[in-house]
Short mmCIF file of C-alpha atoms in Angstrom, two decimals:
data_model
loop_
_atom_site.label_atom_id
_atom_site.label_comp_id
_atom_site.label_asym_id
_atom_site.label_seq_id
_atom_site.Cartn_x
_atom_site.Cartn_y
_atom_site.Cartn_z
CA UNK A 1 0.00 0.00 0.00
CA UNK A 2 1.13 3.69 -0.29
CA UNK A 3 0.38 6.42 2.05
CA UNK A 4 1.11 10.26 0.62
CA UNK A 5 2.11 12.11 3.87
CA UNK A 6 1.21 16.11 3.47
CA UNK A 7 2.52 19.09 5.65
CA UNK A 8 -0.10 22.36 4.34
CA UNK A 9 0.56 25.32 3.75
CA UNK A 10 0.26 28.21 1.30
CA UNK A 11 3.51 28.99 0.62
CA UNK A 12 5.43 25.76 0.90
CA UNK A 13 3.41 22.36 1.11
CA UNK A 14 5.79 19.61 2.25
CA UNK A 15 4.90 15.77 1.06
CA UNK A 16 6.55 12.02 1.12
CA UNK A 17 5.55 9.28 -0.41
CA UNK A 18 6.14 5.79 1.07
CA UNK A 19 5.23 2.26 -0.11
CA UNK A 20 4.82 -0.48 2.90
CA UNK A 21 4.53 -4.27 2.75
CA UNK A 22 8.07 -5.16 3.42
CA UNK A 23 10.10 -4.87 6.85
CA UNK A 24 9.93 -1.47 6.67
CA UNK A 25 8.60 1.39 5.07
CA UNK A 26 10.26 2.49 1.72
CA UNK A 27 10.41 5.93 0.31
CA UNK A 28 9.29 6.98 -3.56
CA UNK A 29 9.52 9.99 -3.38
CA UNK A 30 9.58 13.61 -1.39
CA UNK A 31 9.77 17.46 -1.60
CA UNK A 32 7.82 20.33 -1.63
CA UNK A 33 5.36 22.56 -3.71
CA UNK A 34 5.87 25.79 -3.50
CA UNK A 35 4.01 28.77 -3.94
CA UNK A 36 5.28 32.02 -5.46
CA UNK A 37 4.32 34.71 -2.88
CA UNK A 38 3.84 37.16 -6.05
CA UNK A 39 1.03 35.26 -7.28
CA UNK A 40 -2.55 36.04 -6.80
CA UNK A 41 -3.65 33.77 -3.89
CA UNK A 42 -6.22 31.56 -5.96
CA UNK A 43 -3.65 30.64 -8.30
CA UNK A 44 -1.15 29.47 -5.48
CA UNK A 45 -4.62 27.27 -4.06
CA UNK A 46 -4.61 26.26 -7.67
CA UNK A 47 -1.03 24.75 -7.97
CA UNK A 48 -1.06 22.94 -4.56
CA UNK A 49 -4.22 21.24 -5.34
CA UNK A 50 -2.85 20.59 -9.29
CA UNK A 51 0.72 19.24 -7.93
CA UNK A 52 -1.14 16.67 -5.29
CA UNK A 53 -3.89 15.50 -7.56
CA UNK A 54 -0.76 15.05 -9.85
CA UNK A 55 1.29 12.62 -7.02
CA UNK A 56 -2.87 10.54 -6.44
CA UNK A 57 -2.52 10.27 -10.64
CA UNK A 58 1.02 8.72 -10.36
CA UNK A 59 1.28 6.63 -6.88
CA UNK A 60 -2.32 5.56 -6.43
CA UNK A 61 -2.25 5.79 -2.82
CA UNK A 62 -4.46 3.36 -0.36
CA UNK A 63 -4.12 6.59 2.14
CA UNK A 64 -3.66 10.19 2.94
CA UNK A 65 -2.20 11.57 6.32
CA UNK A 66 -2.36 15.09 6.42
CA UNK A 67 -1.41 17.15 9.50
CA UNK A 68 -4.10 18.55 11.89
CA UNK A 69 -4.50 22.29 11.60
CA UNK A 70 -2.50 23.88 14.05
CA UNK A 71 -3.60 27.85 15.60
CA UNK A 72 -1.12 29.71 16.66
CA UNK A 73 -1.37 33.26 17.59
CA UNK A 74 -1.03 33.87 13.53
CA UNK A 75 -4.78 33.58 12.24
CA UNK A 76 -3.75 35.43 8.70
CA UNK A 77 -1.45 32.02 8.56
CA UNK A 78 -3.84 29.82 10.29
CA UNK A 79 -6.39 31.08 7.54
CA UNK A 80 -3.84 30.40 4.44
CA UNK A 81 -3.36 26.73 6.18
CA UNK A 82 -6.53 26.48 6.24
CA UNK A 83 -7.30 26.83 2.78
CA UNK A 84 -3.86 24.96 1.29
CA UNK A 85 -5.64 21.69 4.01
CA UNK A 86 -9.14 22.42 2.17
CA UNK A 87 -7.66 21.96 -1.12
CA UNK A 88 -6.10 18.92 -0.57
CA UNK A 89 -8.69 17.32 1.35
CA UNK A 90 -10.76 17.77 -1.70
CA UNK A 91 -8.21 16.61 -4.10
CA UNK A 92 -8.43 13.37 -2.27
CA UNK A 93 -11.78 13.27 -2.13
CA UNK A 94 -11.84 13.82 -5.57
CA UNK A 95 -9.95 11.06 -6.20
CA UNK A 96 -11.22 8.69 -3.92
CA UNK A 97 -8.61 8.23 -0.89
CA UNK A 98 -9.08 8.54 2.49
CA UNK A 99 -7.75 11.05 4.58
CA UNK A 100 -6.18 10.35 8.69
CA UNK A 101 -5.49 13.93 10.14
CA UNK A 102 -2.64 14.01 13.18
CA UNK A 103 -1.46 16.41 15.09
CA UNK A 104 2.09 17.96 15.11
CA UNK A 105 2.54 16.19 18.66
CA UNK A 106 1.25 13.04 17.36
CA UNK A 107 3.76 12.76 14.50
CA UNK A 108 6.59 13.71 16.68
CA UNK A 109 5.86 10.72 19.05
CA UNK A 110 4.94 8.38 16.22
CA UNK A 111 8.24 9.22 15.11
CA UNK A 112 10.70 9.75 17.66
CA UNK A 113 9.12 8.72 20.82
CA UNK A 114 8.60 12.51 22.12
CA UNK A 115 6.27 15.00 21.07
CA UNK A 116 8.77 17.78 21.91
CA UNK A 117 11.02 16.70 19.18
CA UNK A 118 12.57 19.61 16.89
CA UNK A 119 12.83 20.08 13.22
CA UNK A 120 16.16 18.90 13.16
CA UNK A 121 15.72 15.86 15.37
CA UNK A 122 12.48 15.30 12.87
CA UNK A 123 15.05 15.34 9.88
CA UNK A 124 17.66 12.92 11.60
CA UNK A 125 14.63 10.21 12.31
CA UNK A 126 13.52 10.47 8.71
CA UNK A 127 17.03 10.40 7.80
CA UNK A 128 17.17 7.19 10.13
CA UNK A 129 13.95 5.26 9.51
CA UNK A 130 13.68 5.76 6.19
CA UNK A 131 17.32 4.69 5.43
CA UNK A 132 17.79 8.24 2.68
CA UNK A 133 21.83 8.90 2.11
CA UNK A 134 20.67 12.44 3.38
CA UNK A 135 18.32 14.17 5.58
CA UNK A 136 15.54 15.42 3.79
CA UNK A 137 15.67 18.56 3.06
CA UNK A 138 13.62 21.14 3.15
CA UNK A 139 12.13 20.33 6.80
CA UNK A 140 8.53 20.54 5.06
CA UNK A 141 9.61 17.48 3.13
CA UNK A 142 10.80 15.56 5.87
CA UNK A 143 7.47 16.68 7.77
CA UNK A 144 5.63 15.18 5.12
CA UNK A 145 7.67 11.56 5.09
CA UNK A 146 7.50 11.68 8.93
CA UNK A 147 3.38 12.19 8.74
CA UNK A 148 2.88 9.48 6.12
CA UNK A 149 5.08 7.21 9.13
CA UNK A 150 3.15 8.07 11.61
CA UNK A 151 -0.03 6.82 9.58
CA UNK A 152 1.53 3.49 9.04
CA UNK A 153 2.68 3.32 12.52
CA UNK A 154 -0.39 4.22 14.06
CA UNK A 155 -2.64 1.52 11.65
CA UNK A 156 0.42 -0.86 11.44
CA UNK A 157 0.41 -1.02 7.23
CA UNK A 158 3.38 -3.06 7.28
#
């Protein structure tokens, strides 16, 4: 099975893409889409929700983890979250895959066994798990392997 892992947001939407059924989970693939901050907001919604019904086309996925909204004391942010979360939650929908929501503390203790874990430490355990020559870079990406993880941890997909 494969599980699409997405961190949202406007300006940078991290993913990973991992295939399970062996001993462990194996990465296909990971980045980011990113937003040009001098385009008009709707098309930047646009691209996200091309780019990820783009990845459903190509890896077929049996799931989609995407992380749980976070507010902060930002609510212009929270609002642009918002919306990059709604347009992926419909591109799956459109496409037929179901979506498990976690929060940022649930990944981190999926992952690494704390839910106070940092970006980098986030990184190194994808870095780790995963088996990648490199840590994934940017931290979005590795956000969006370490989600997808957490999904197949928490339903045990292996």
């Amino acid at each position: 099975m494969i599980v699409i892992g997405i961190d949202p947001g406007l300006a940078r939407t991290g993913y990973g893409v991992l295939s399970t059924g062996g001993r462990s989970p194996v990465p296909l693939t990971y980045g980011c889409i990113e937003t040009g901050g001098d385009r008009i907001h709707e098309e930047r919604l646009l691209e996200i929700h091309t780019r990820i019904s783009d990845l459903f086309d190509e890896y077929d996925p049996g799931w989609v983890a995407v992380e749980r909204l976070f507010f902060s004391r930002n609510t212009t942010s929270a609002m642009q979250v918002s919306e990059a979360r709604g347009v992926l939650l419909l591109a799956a929908a459109q496409h037929g895959v179901p979506v498990a929501e976690y929060t940022p503390n649930q990944v981190k203790q999926a992952v690494t066994g704390s839910g106070r874990a940092d970006k980098h430490q986030m990184q190194e355990m994808m870095r780790r798990l995963l088996r990648l020559e490199e840590v994934p870079r940017p931290d979005d990406a590795a956000d969006g392997l370490a989600i997808a993880l957490c999904h197949i941890n928490m339903v045990q997909l292996r």
